[in-house]
Short mmCIF file of C-alpha atoms in Angstrom, two decimals:
data_model
loop_
_atom_site.label_atom_id
_atom_site.label_comp_id
_atom_site.label_asym_id
_atom_site.label_seq_id
_atom_site.Cartn_x
_atom_site.Cartn_y
_atom_site.Cartn_z
CA MET A 588 -31.91 -39.84 14.26
CA PHE A 589 -31.52 -37.08 11.65
CA ALA A 590 -35.27 -36.04 11.85
CA GLU A 591 -36.24 -32.47 12.51
CA SER A 592 -36.74 -31.64 16.20
CA ASP A 593 -39.08 -28.93 17.58
CA LEU A 594 -36.10 -26.77 18.63
CA ASN A 595 -34.78 -27.05 15.11
CA ALA A 596 -38.16 -26.13 13.62
CA ARG A 597 -38.43 -23.12 15.77
CA ASN A 598 -35.02 -21.80 14.93
CA LYS A 599 -35.69 -22.18 11.35
CA ARG A 600 -39.00 -19.94 11.89
CA VAL A 601 -36.88 -17.43 13.77
CA GLN A 602 -34.09 -17.43 11.18
CA GLY A 603 -36.69 -16.91 8.19
CA LEU A 604 -38.16 -14.04 10.03
CA PHE A 605 -34.95 -12.26 10.37
CA ARG A 606 -34.00 -12.74 6.87
CA MET A 607 -37.20 -11.42 5.75
CA LEU A 608 -36.92 -8.38 7.94
CA PHE A 609 -33.44 -7.60 6.55
CA LEU A 610 -34.60 -7.98 3.30
CA MET A 611 -37.67 -5.60 3.76
CA MET A 612 -35.21 -3.03 5.18
CA THR A 613 -33.05 -3.39 1.90
CA VAL A 614 -35.70 -2.85 -0.24
CA LEU A 615 -37.05 0.20 1.65
CA LEU A 616 -33.69 1.72 0.86
CA ILE A 617 -34.31 1.66 -2.77
CA VAL A 618 -37.92 2.94 -2.65
CA PRO A 619 -36.99 6.83 -2.08
CA VAL A 620 -34.67 6.52 -5.02
CA ALA A 621 -36.78 4.93 -7.10
CA ILE A 622 -39.65 7.40 -6.38
CA ILE A 623 -37.26 10.36 -6.81
CA LEU A 624 -35.92 9.33 -10.21
CA PHE A 625 -39.64 8.34 -11.46
CA THR A 626 -41.06 11.65 -10.23
CA LEU A 627 -38.25 13.66 -11.97
CA VAL A 628 -38.44 11.98 -15.16
CA SER A 629 -42.38 11.86 -15.20
CA LYS A 630 -42.60 15.47 -14.43
CA GLY A 631 -39.39 17.33 -15.75
CA GLY A 632 -38.72 14.84 -18.63
CA SER A 633 -40.68 16.90 -20.95
CA VAL A 634 -38.60 19.84 -20.82
CA ILE A 635 -35.38 18.33 -21.33
CA SER A 636 -34.03 19.06 -24.83
CA ILE A 637 -30.71 20.11 -26.55
CA ASP A 638 -32.18 23.74 -26.57
CA PHE A 639 -33.06 23.48 -22.69
CA LEU A 640 -29.26 22.56 -22.19
CA PHE A 641 -27.81 24.96 -24.16
CA THR A 642 -29.72 28.32 -24.19
CA ASN A 643 -29.93 30.98 -21.60
CA PRO A 644 -32.87 31.43 -19.21
CA THR A 645 -35.52 33.91 -20.53
CA ASP A 646 -38.82 35.81 -19.32
CA GLY A 647 -37.45 36.24 -15.75
CA MET A 648 -36.31 32.63 -15.57
CA THR A 649 -39.89 31.33 -16.26
CA ALA A 650 -38.80 29.88 -19.62
CA GLY A 651 -35.76 29.17 -21.77
CA GLY A 652 -32.68 26.86 -20.96
CA ILE A 653 -30.24 26.28 -18.00
CA PHE A 654 -26.79 26.87 -19.93
CA PRO A 655 -25.28 29.56 -17.71
CA ALA A 656 -26.12 27.33 -14.64
CA LEU A 657 -24.84 24.22 -16.27
CA LEU A 658 -21.42 25.95 -17.28
CA GLY A 659 -21.21 27.62 -14.17
CA THR A 660 -21.37 24.24 -12.25
CA VAL A 661 -18.63 22.71 -14.60
CA TRP A 662 -16.50 25.87 -13.79
CA ILE A 663 -17.01 25.71 -9.90
CA VAL A 664 -16.30 21.95 -9.95
CA ALA A 665 -13.31 22.10 -12.01
CA VAL A 666 -11.57 24.86 -10.00
CA ALA A 667 -12.71 23.16 -6.72
CA LEU A 668 -10.84 19.93 -7.95
CA LEU A 669 -7.71 21.73 -8.85
CA ALA A 670 -7.45 23.08 -5.42
CA SER A 671 -8.47 19.91 -3.42
CA VAL A 672 -7.06 17.23 -5.14
CA PRO A 673 -3.25 18.28 -5.17
CA LEU A 674 -3.83 19.06 -1.56
CA GLY A 675 -5.72 16.08 -0.37
CA VAL A 676 -3.75 13.60 -2.05
CA ALA A 677 -0.54 15.01 -0.90
CA ALA A 678 -1.77 15.13 2.53
CA ALA A 679 -2.84 11.55 2.29
CA ILE A 680 0.31 10.47 1.13
CA TYR A 681 1.96 12.19 3.96
CA LEU A 682 -0.17 10.45 6.40
CA ASN A 683 -0.02 7.07 5.19
CA GLU A 684 3.41 6.94 3.96
CA TYR A 685 5.68 9.25 6.05
CA ALA A 686 3.95 10.10 9.39
CA GLY A 687 4.50 7.99 12.36
CA ASP A 688 1.86 7.15 14.82
CA ASN A 689 2.43 10.16 17.44
CA TRP A 690 0.31 13.05 18.80
CA PHE A 691 0.81 15.15 15.66
CA THR A 692 -0.49 12.77 13.17
CA ARG A 693 -3.32 11.99 15.61
CA LEU A 694 -4.15 15.85 16.00
CA ILE A 695 -4.03 15.92 12.09
CA GLN A 696 -6.40 13.12 11.70
CA LEU A 697 -8.94 14.45 14.48
CA ALA A 698 -8.64 17.79 12.62
CA ILE A 699 -9.80 15.93 9.25
CA ILE A 700 -12.64 14.19 10.83
CA ASN A 701 -13.96 17.18 12.47
CA LEU A 702 -13.40 19.03 9.04
CA ALA A 703 -15.89 16.37 7.51
CA GLY A 704 -18.42 16.92 10.07
CA VAL A 705 -18.89 20.99 9.72
CA PRO A 706 -22.18 21.95 8.37
CA SER A 707 -21.81 23.16 5.02
CA ILE A 708 -23.37 26.32 6.04
CA VAL A 709 -20.68 27.09 8.37
CA HIS A 710 -18.22 26.39 5.41
CA ALA A 711 -20.17 28.89 3.54
CA LEU A 712 -19.58 31.62 6.12
CA PHE A 713 -15.97 30.68 6.49
CA GLY A 714 -15.90 31.17 2.78
CA VAL A 715 -17.33 34.55 2.77
CA GLY A 716 -14.91 35.85 5.44
CA ALA A 717 -11.84 33.94 4.35
CA PHE A 718 -11.92 34.07 0.58
CA VAL A 719 -14.47 36.74 -0.37
CA ILE A 720 -13.30 39.35 2.10
CA PHE A 721 -9.95 38.40 3.48
CA PHE A 722 -8.36 37.45 0.49
CA GLY A 723 -10.38 40.16 -1.54
CA PHE A 724 -11.58 37.70 -4.23
CA GLY A 725 -14.97 39.07 -4.01
CA THR A 726 -17.91 36.86 -4.71
CA SER A 727 -16.52 34.94 -7.57
CA ILE A 728 -15.98 31.27 -8.84
CA LEU A 729 -12.52 31.31 -7.17
CA ALA A 730 -14.00 31.87 -3.67
CA ALA A 731 -16.93 29.49 -4.45
CA SER A 732 -14.56 26.85 -5.42
CA LEU A 733 -12.04 27.03 -2.70
CA THR A 734 -14.91 27.01 -0.26
CA LEU A 735 -16.22 23.91 -1.92
CA ALA A 736 -12.47 22.52 -1.92
CA ILE A 737 -12.03 23.07 1.73
CA MET A 738 -15.26 21.23 2.29
CA THR A 739 -14.55 18.20 0.28
CA LEU A 740 -10.85 17.84 1.35
CA PRO A 741 -11.69 15.22 4.11
CA ILE A 742 -13.26 13.13 1.28
CA VAL A 743 -10.13 13.29 -0.83
CA ILE A 744 -8.00 12.61 2.08
CA VAL A 745 -9.79 9.66 3.49
CA SER A 746 -10.36 7.92 0.15
CA THR A 747 -6.80 8.45 -1.10
CA ARG A 748 -5.66 7.02 2.29
CA GLU A 749 -7.85 4.12 1.86
CA SER A 750 -6.44 3.42 -1.71
CA LEU A 751 -2.78 3.64 -0.36
CA ARG A 752 -3.73 1.33 2.35
CA ALA A 753 -4.78 -1.20 0.02
CA VAL A 754 -1.50 -1.30 -1.47
CA PRO A 755 0.01 -4.46 0.09
CA GLN A 756 2.79 -3.69 2.70
CA ALA A 757 4.90 -6.44 1.18
CA PHE A 758 5.42 -4.23 -1.69
CA ARG A 759 6.80 -1.59 0.26
CA GLU A 760 9.14 -3.96 2.26
CA ALA A 761 10.44 -5.45 -1.10
CA CYS A 762 11.40 -1.71 -2.13
CA TRP A 763 12.81 -0.61 1.20
CA ASN A 764 14.75 -3.88 1.22
CA MET A 765 16.39 -3.06 -2.13
CA GLY A 766 17.36 0.15 -0.89
CA ALA A 767 14.76 2.27 -2.32
CA THR A 768 13.87 5.62 -0.59
CA ARG A 769 10.33 6.06 0.54
CA TRP A 770 9.72 8.60 -2.17
CA GLN A 771 11.06 6.04 -4.87
CA THR A 772 8.76 3.54 -3.36
CA ILE A 773 5.83 5.87 -3.47
CA ARG A 774 6.58 6.81 -6.99
CA ARG A 775 7.35 3.48 -8.66
CA ILE A 776 5.08 1.20 -6.79
CA VAL A 777 2.48 2.63 -4.50
CA LEU A 778 1.11 5.39 -6.47
CA PRO A 779 0.74 3.39 -9.71
CA ASN A 780 -1.32 0.70 -7.90
CA ALA A 781 -3.44 3.20 -5.78
CA ILE A 782 -4.30 5.58 -8.85
CA SER A 783 -7.47 3.71 -9.55
CA GLY A 784 -8.72 3.93 -6.04
CA ILE A 785 -7.65 7.76 -5.80
CA LEU A 786 -9.50 8.44 -9.11
CA THR A 787 -12.50 7.02 -7.97
CA GLY A 788 -12.67 9.05 -4.74
CA VAL A 789 -12.02 12.07 -6.90
CA ILE A 790 -14.89 11.47 -9.19
CA LEU A 791 -17.19 10.67 -6.16
CA GLU A 792 -16.02 14.04 -4.80
CA VAL A 793 -16.96 15.52 -8.01
CA SER A 794 -20.53 14.51 -7.82
CA ARG A 795 -20.89 15.75 -4.49
CA THR A 796 -19.45 19.15 -5.24
CA ALA A 797 -21.78 19.47 -8.15
CA GLY A 798 -24.72 19.37 -5.86
CA GLU A 799 -23.64 21.57 -3.04
CA THR A 800 -25.72 24.87 -2.83
CA ALA A 801 -24.98 26.41 0.56
CA PRO A 802 -21.39 26.84 0.33
CA ILE A 803 -21.42 28.51 -2.98
CA MET A 804 -24.57 30.83 -2.54
CA PHE A 805 -22.69 33.61 -0.49
CA THR A 806 -19.35 33.19 -2.16
CA GLY A 807 -19.67 33.00 -5.77
CA ALA A 808 -23.07 31.72 -7.35
CA ALA A 809 -25.52 34.33 -8.43
CA PHE A 810 -29.25 34.35 -8.69
CA PHE A 811 -29.48 35.20 -12.20
CA LEU A 812 -26.69 36.59 -14.64
CA PRO A 813 -27.22 37.53 -18.32
CA PHE A 814 -23.66 36.74 -19.38
CA LEU A 815 -21.38 33.79 -19.06
CA PRO A 816 -18.30 33.74 -16.51
CA GLN A 817 -15.04 34.94 -18.35
CA GLY A 818 -12.60 33.92 -15.65
CA VAL A 819 -12.33 32.64 -12.04
CA PHE A 820 -12.90 36.13 -10.64
CA ASP A 821 -16.26 36.11 -12.26
CA GLN A 822 -19.69 35.43 -10.60
CA THR A 823 -21.67 32.54 -12.07
CA MET A 824 -24.94 30.85 -11.97
CA ALA A 825 -24.92 27.39 -10.74
CA MET A 826 -27.30 24.37 -11.13
CA SER A 827 -28.02 23.83 -7.45
CA LEU A 828 -28.85 27.43 -6.80
CA HIS A 829 -30.71 27.84 -10.03
CA LEU A 830 -32.90 24.82 -8.85
CA PHE A 831 -33.40 26.62 -5.55
CA VAL A 832 -34.36 29.75 -7.18
CA VAL A 833 -36.62 28.53 -9.89
CA ALA A 834 -38.34 26.40 -7.37
CA THR A 835 -38.95 28.76 -4.46
CA GLN A 836 -37.91 32.25 -5.43
CA VAL A 837 -39.61 33.25 -8.52
CA PRO A 838 -43.27 33.50 -9.39
CA GLY A 839 -44.99 32.11 -12.30
CA VAL A 840 -42.48 29.28 -13.16
CA PRO A 841 -44.02 26.44 -15.02
CA GLU A 842 -44.31 23.50 -12.77
CA GLU A 843 -42.26 21.09 -15.05
CA LEU A 844 -39.30 23.49 -15.31
CA PRO A 845 -37.80 22.96 -11.64
CA PHE A 846 -38.24 19.37 -12.30
CA GLY A 847 -36.24 19.53 -15.36
CA VAL A 848 -33.42 21.35 -13.73
CA ALA A 849 -33.25 18.87 -10.79
CA LEU A 850 -33.39 16.04 -13.50
CA VAL A 851 -30.19 17.41 -15.11
CA LEU A 852 -28.55 17.83 -11.99
CA ILE A 853 -29.20 14.38 -10.68
CA ALA A 854 -28.30 12.91 -14.06
CA MET A 855 -25.03 14.75 -14.09
CA VAL A 856 -24.34 13.13 -10.46
CA LEU A 857 -25.29 9.58 -11.39
CA ILE A 858 -23.12 9.55 -14.56
CA MET A 859 -20.12 10.86 -12.85
CA ASN A 860 -20.83 8.03 -10.31
CA SER A 861 -21.46 5.32 -12.94
CA ILE A 862 -18.15 6.50 -14.58
CA SER A 863 -16.37 6.07 -11.30
CA ILE A 864 -17.93 2.69 -10.82
CA ALA A 865 -17.20 1.38 -14.25
CA PHE A 866 -13.67 2.93 -13.96
CA ARG A 867 -12.92 1.19 -10.75
CA MET A 868 -14.30 -2.26 -12.07
CA TYR A 869 -12.00 -1.94 -15.09
CA LEU A 870 -8.96 -1.22 -13.15
CA ARG A 871 -9.57 -4.03 -10.45
CA GLY A 872 -9.84 -6.47 -13.31
CA LYS A 873 -6.38 -5.67 -14.27
CA LYS A 874 -5.04 -6.14 -10.70
CA LYS A 875 -3.29 -9.42 -10.21
CA TRP A 876 -2.72 -10.01 -6.30
CA MET B 978 33.38 -23.85 16.40
CA ASN B 979 34.76 -26.03 13.50
CA ALA B 980 35.59 -24.36 10.24
CA ILE B 981 34.69 -26.86 7.29
CA ILE B 982 36.18 -24.78 4.46
CA ASP B 983 38.82 -22.20 5.19
CA GLN B 984 38.44 -19.15 3.08
CA ASP B 985 41.66 -18.83 1.07
CA ASP B 986 40.78 -15.51 -0.33
CA ASN B 987 42.89 -12.84 1.53
CA GLN B 988 41.01 -9.80 0.30
CA SER B 989 37.68 -10.75 2.02
CA PRO B 990 37.43 -10.85 5.74
CA GLU B 991 36.79 -14.17 7.38
CA TYR B 992 33.52 -13.44 8.83
CA ALA B 993 30.78 -11.45 6.97
CA ILE B 994 28.51 -10.94 9.84
CA HIS B 995 29.99 -10.36 13.46
CA THR B 996 28.17 -9.40 16.23
CA ARG B 997 29.24 -8.27 19.83
CA LYS B 998 26.90 -8.29 22.87
CA LEU B 999 23.95 -7.77 20.90
CA ASN B 1000 20.80 -6.94 22.80
CA LEU B 1001 17.61 -6.02 21.52
CA TRP B 1002 14.28 -4.95 23.10
CA TYR B 1003 10.78 -4.49 21.62
CA GLY B 1004 9.48 -1.76 24.09
CA THR B 1005 10.11 -3.50 27.38
CA PHE B 1006 10.53 -7.01 26.14
CA GLN B 1007 13.89 -8.16 25.73
CA ALA B 1008 14.01 -10.20 22.52
CA LEU B 1009 17.80 -10.76 22.12
CA PHE B 1010 20.27 -11.42 24.93
CA ASP B 1011 24.13 -10.70 24.49
CA VAL B 1012 24.28 -12.42 20.92
CA ASP B 1013 27.92 -12.96 19.92
CA LEU B 1014 27.88 -14.65 16.71
CA SER B 1015 30.56 -14.78 13.90
CA ILE B 1016 29.05 -16.01 10.37
CA ARG B 1017 31.51 -17.03 7.84
CA ASN B 1018 31.78 -15.27 4.75
CA GLY B 1019 30.57 -17.23 1.51
CA MET B 1020 28.93 -19.90 3.56
CA ILE B 1021 25.47 -20.69 4.16
CA THR B 1022 24.40 -20.45 7.85
CA SER B 1023 21.08 -21.61 8.91
CA LEU B 1024 19.23 -20.38 12.27
CA ILE B 1025 17.04 -22.74 13.77
CA GLY B 1026 15.14 -22.72 17.10
CA PRO B 1027 11.39 -22.72 18.39
CA SER B 1028 9.23 -19.85 17.58
CA GLY B 1029 9.86 -16.72 19.39
CA CYS B 1030 13.50 -17.67 20.04
CA GLY B 1031 14.71 -14.46 18.27
CA LYS B 1032 15.93 -15.85 15.09
CA SER B 1033 13.85 -13.65 12.90
CA THR B 1034 14.59 -10.71 15.22
CA PHE B 1035 18.32 -11.35 14.59
CA LEU B 1036 18.09 -11.64 10.85
CA ARG B 1037 16.17 -8.36 10.82
CA SER B 1038 18.65 -6.53 12.89
CA VAL B 1039 21.42 -7.49 10.17
CA ASN B 1040 19.87 -5.14 7.42
CA ARG B 1041 18.21 -2.67 10.08
CA ILE B 1042 14.71 -3.52 8.92
CA ASN B 1043 13.58 -4.00 12.64
CA GLU B 1044 14.22 -0.21 13.51
CA ARG B 1045 11.38 0.60 11.31
CA LEU B 1046 8.92 -0.48 14.11
CA GLY B 1047 10.14 2.37 16.01
CA TYR B 1048 9.79 0.76 19.14
CA VAL B 1049 12.84 -1.20 18.86
CA ARG B 1050 15.94 -0.46 21.20
CA ILE B 1051 19.44 -2.18 20.02
CA GLU B 1052 22.53 -2.15 22.28
CA GLY B 1053 25.80 -3.85 21.01
CA ASP B 1054 27.34 -3.93 17.46
CA ILE B 1055 26.69 -5.42 14.24
CA ASP B 1056 29.56 -5.66 11.79
CA VAL B 1057 28.79 -6.47 8.17
CA LEU B 1058 32.12 -7.14 6.37
CA ASP B 1059 34.07 -5.43 9.13
CA ASN B 1060 31.89 -2.23 9.20
CA ASN B 1061 29.54 -1.39 11.98
CA ILE B 1062 26.21 -0.93 10.36
CA TYR B 1063 24.91 1.16 13.50
CA ASP B 1064 27.44 3.65 12.92
CA PRO B 1065 25.73 7.12 12.65
CA ALA B 1066 27.51 7.73 9.54
CA VAL B 1067 26.26 4.58 7.81
CA GLU B 1068 23.88 5.45 4.75
CA LEU B 1069 21.06 3.09 5.14
CA VAL B 1070 20.47 2.87 1.45
CA GLN B 1071 23.96 1.34 1.26
CA VAL B 1072 23.16 -1.37 3.92
CA ARG B 1073 20.31 -2.20 1.99
CA LYS B 1074 22.25 -2.67 -1.11
CA GLN B 1075 24.87 -4.90 0.55
CA ILE B 1076 22.56 -6.85 2.29
CA GLY B 1077 19.56 -8.36 0.48
CA MET B 1078 16.64 -10.10 2.01
CA VAL B 1079 14.09 -12.69 1.02
CA PHE B 1080 10.93 -13.03 2.68
CA GLN B 1081 8.51 -15.92 4.10
CA ARG B 1082 6.16 -15.06 1.70
CA PRO B 1083 7.32 -14.23 -1.96
CA ASN B 1084 6.80 -10.55 -2.57
CA PRO B 1085 7.44 -9.89 -6.14
CA LEU B 1086 6.53 -6.28 -7.07
CA PRO B 1087 3.26 -5.91 -9.28
CA ILE B 1088 5.36 -5.11 -12.42
CA SER B 1089 6.90 -7.25 -15.38
CA ILE B 1090 9.29 -10.10 -14.57
CA ARG B 1091 11.75 -7.86 -16.35
CA ASP B 1092 11.26 -4.56 -14.33
CA ASN B 1093 11.24 -6.64 -11.02
CA ILE B 1094 14.85 -7.60 -12.06
CA LEU B 1095 15.95 -4.31 -12.98
CA PHE B 1096 14.28 -2.38 -10.12
CA GLY B 1097 17.02 -2.55 -7.78
CA HIS B 1098 19.67 -1.98 -10.43
CA ARG B 1099 17.55 1.11 -11.56
CA LEU B 1100 17.57 2.60 -8.26
CA HIS B 1101 21.40 2.38 -7.70
CA ASN B 1102 22.44 3.08 -11.41
CA LYS B 1103 21.12 6.31 -12.32
CA GLY B 1104 20.16 6.37 -16.08
CA SER B 1105 22.32 3.56 -17.29
CA LYS B 1106 20.45 1.80 -20.14
CA ALA B 1107 22.97 -0.34 -21.27
CA ASP B 1108 23.52 -4.00 -20.32
CA GLN B 1109 19.94 -4.26 -19.10
CA ASP B 1110 19.18 -7.18 -21.36
CA GLU B 1111 22.39 -9.05 -20.09
CA ILE B 1112 21.62 -8.10 -16.37
CA VAL B 1113 18.15 -9.61 -16.63
CA GLU B 1114 19.36 -12.74 -18.39
CA SER B 1115 22.23 -13.42 -15.96
CA ALA B 1116 20.20 -12.60 -12.85
CA LEU B 1117 17.63 -15.15 -14.08
CA LYS B 1118 20.00 -17.75 -15.27
CA GLN B 1119 21.69 -17.60 -11.74
CA VAL B 1120 18.38 -18.36 -9.96
CA LEU B 1121 17.66 -21.16 -12.72
CA LEU B 1122 14.55 -19.34 -13.93
CA TRP B 1123 15.51 -17.97 -17.38
CA ASP B 1124 14.41 -21.09 -19.35
CA LYS B 1125 10.97 -21.04 -17.94
CA VAL B 1126 10.45 -17.03 -18.22
CA LYS B 1127 12.47 -16.01 -21.04
CA ASP B 1128 9.54 -16.02 -23.42
CA ARG B 1129 7.40 -13.78 -21.05
CA LEU B 1130 9.58 -11.15 -19.62
CA ASN B 1131 6.79 -8.64 -20.02
CA HIS B 1132 4.40 -10.67 -17.79
CA LYS B 1133 3.73 -9.38 -14.26
CA GLY B 1134 5.93 -10.96 -11.68
CA THR B 1135 2.66 -11.66 -9.41
CA GLU B 1136 1.50 -14.04 -12.23
CA LEU B 1137 4.12 -16.66 -11.44
CA SER B 1138 3.86 -19.66 -9.36
CA LEU B 1139 4.91 -19.19 -5.82
CA GLU B 1140 8.23 -21.24 -6.17
CA GLU B 1141 9.05 -19.03 -9.25
CA GLN B 1142 8.01 -15.79 -7.45
CA GLN B 1143 10.21 -16.67 -4.83
CA LYS B 1144 13.09 -17.35 -7.29
CA LEU B 1145 12.34 -14.17 -8.81
CA CYS B 1146 12.56 -12.38 -5.40
CA ILE B 1147 16.08 -13.85 -4.85
CA ALA B 1148 17.17 -12.85 -8.60
CA ARG B 1149 16.20 -9.02 -8.44
CA LEU B 1150 18.57 -8.82 -5.45
CA LEU B 1151 21.62 -10.06 -7.49
CA PRO B 1152 22.21 -7.15 -9.77
CA VAL B 1153 22.85 -4.67 -7.33
CA LYS B 1154 25.62 -7.25 -6.18
CA PRO B 1155 24.95 -7.68 -2.36
CA SER B 1156 27.31 -9.69 -0.50
CA VAL B 1157 24.86 -11.07 2.15
CA LEU B 1158 21.41 -12.65 1.54
CA LEU B 1159 19.11 -12.86 4.40
CA MET B 1160 16.37 -15.22 4.06
CA ASP B 1161 13.68 -15.52 6.45
CA GLU B 1162 12.03 -19.04 5.98
CA PRO B 1163 12.24 -18.62 2.23
CA CYS B 1164 10.38 -21.98 1.73
CA SER B 1165 7.60 -21.98 4.19
CA ALA B 1166 4.90 -20.92 1.69
CA LEU B 1167 6.02 -23.35 -0.93
CA ASP B 1168 5.02 -26.94 -1.61
CA PRO B 1169 7.54 -29.78 -1.27
CA LYS B 1170 8.70 -29.49 -5.02
CA GLY B 1171 9.05 -25.70 -4.75
CA THR B 1172 10.98 -26.24 -1.45
CA ALA B 1173 13.42 -28.59 -3.22
CA ALA B 1174 13.98 -26.23 -6.16
CA VAL B 1175 14.70 -23.10 -4.02
CA GLU B 1176 16.97 -25.19 -1.75
CA GLU B 1177 18.72 -26.20 -4.90
CA LEU B 1178 19.03 -22.61 -5.85
CA ILE B 1179 20.22 -21.59 -2.38
CA TRP B 1180 23.12 -24.30 -2.63
CA GLU B 1181 24.09 -22.94 -6.22
CA LEU B 1182 24.70 -19.60 -4.76
CA ARG B 1183 26.84 -20.89 -2.11
CA GLY B 1184 30.33 -19.35 -2.18
CA GLU B 1185 29.09 -16.25 -4.24
CA TYR B 1186 27.07 -14.90 -1.18
CA THR B 1187 26.93 -14.98 2.52
CA ILE B 1188 23.58 -16.72 3.10
CA LEU B 1189 21.90 -16.51 6.36
CA ILE B 1190 18.84 -18.58 6.41
CA VAL B 1191 16.14 -18.83 9.06
CA THR B 1192 14.13 -21.80 9.10
CA HIS B 1193 11.57 -24.11 11.03
CA ASN B 1194 12.43 -27.00 9.00
CA MET B 1195 15.25 -28.95 10.67
CA ALA B 1196 15.81 -31.15 7.80
CA GLN B 1197 16.06 -28.19 5.59
CA ALA B 1198 18.74 -26.72 7.78
CA ARG B 1199 20.62 -30.10 7.67
CA ARG B 1200 20.20 -30.37 3.95
CA ALA B 1201 21.04 -26.79 3.00
CA SER B 1202 23.40 -25.28 5.30
CA GLU B 1203 27.07 -25.73 6.18
CA GLU B 1204 26.99 -24.02 9.60
CA CYS B 1205 24.08 -24.12 11.84
CA ILE B 1206 22.99 -21.85 14.87
CA PHE B 1207 20.75 -23.07 17.52
CA MET B 1208 18.80 -20.14 19.43
CA LEU B 1209 16.60 -20.33 22.48
CA MET B 1210 14.74 -17.59 24.36
CA GLY B 1211 16.77 -14.81 22.69
CA LYS B 1212 20.07 -16.55 23.57
CA VAL B 1213 22.56 -18.40 21.13
CA ILE B 1214 22.86 -21.99 22.59
CA GLU B 1215 25.22 -23.62 20.04
CA HIS B 1216 26.81 -22.61 16.84
CA GLN B 1217 28.54 -25.46 14.88
CA ALA B 1218 29.19 -27.02 11.50
CA THR B 1219 25.74 -28.34 10.48
CA GLU B 1220 26.72 -31.96 10.35
CA ASP B 1221 28.49 -31.86 13.95
CA LEU B 1222 25.40 -29.89 15.18
CA PHE B 1223 22.89 -32.58 14.33
CA VAL B 1224 25.11 -35.70 14.94
CA THR B 1225 26.98 -34.37 18.03
CA PRO B 1226 25.29 -31.52 19.66
CA ALA B 1227 27.29 -30.12 22.58
CA GLN B 1228 24.51 -28.43 24.51
CA LYS B 1229 21.56 -30.38 26.07
CA GLU B 1230 18.92 -27.92 24.91
CA THR B 1231 20.14 -28.51 21.38
CA ALA B 1232 19.95 -32.33 21.52
CA ASP B 1233 16.44 -31.96 22.98
CA TYR B 1234 15.26 -29.64 20.29
CA ILE B 1235 16.57 -31.49 17.47
CA GLU B 1236 15.14 -34.68 18.64
CA GLY B 1237 11.69 -32.93 18.94
CA ARG B 1238 11.30 -32.78 22.47
CA TYR B 1239 9.97 -29.18 22.41
CA GLY B 1240 9.67 -26.53 19.58
#
């Protein structure tokens, strides 16, 4: 009565087949990442040292370290964050907590989606036109960072909105029913509970900003500079552009140097991502609903 | 309509909530039809009726939380303590302060028990730090929760059991001194023990607050209310002293409903 029928057996075979197929697809996903990391470490690992991180490039960038580029990337990312985080978080709060569902809100949402879809090189040209020329910032950290900020704004808005949306509506209703205004509700209940998600989004944005090349190469990042930036109106070297330069533009670079630069860049990104994930896990563990 | 207890306090009006020709539409769907209700001050009134009869809708228009939906249209008046709450000059925050609401699912805030109790108080009393301990103690005592939680006031409100959470939700309304408490099926998420405990608490609050309670549970309406309103298809069918409504209903629809023929 409970024995396996032919149909059962066939269904089982098919089910096993699909399971195998999906598993293989998943494994395939990991392969490129593993190969990239392995190649970078094996070919570029030898150049990594404290000196490499903290000295200037020498001999026409065929030797020496990467300090100006490393510091430049930190500058660009920091200024970009200062611009995009307040703007993006404020916009997300408006959209999620205040705006009704009307044509205006939908138009803004459409604009955000489209902003996310604009190719980075187009952002770069916009940055040149708007920040370098029109606002007169010149090719500078400020112009590069603002270009990046506009490019990453959709990520901040979308991730912030998602964190805000994750705060149960019942909390808001509880507040409103005690006579709290929207702002009191946001300030006392919604933001404290959404902050982990917002910060996670911000950190993910950092890692993306750090790796971008196109938007900064015309707006603020320099091929080579013999000095460090002193302020936001200076140009600077940057990791991503430096990698491009030593890999393709300069003759006589030892083979392991570009790999070393790439390894440092990817390590920065991975470290930021890990911090973000660890942080999120820590804060989630503390939540109780 | 029979009065069970005559309110001899001349200061307060006889009716806490008084509606005239209240009609309400969700978009094009009419949910309430010419609702004329007079709900006695200081009494527990229950609202019963089958799902979709408009009882929750009515409850939610008394503190104007319905209008947040945007597509709601209301005609007619609702007076709370002789003031029309739909008057353009009315400040919504003051309405919410006077009229507290308890939800079906307990919704304590994810902050400490103490902060839950003080949340409303802090909203309405800028900067006064004095008496906070007293406020917390008296509110928790009123909801019969003090002995259980007095040693863990710093624990999160969301860590309590559902019954305790619901009591906390009632307690946090009290420091702002509301006159009306609206309860939307306050026990439906609780087990029988919790239900009994919350009903006991509601009964304790009788007299001090006007309580309007929506319930699916007829036995609960019978146990825990003094007057009872039966609604059907957006209309008020009958409004009587609870005992009379269940023993000698005046309308056939009411009799059918309480005998379980529908709903």
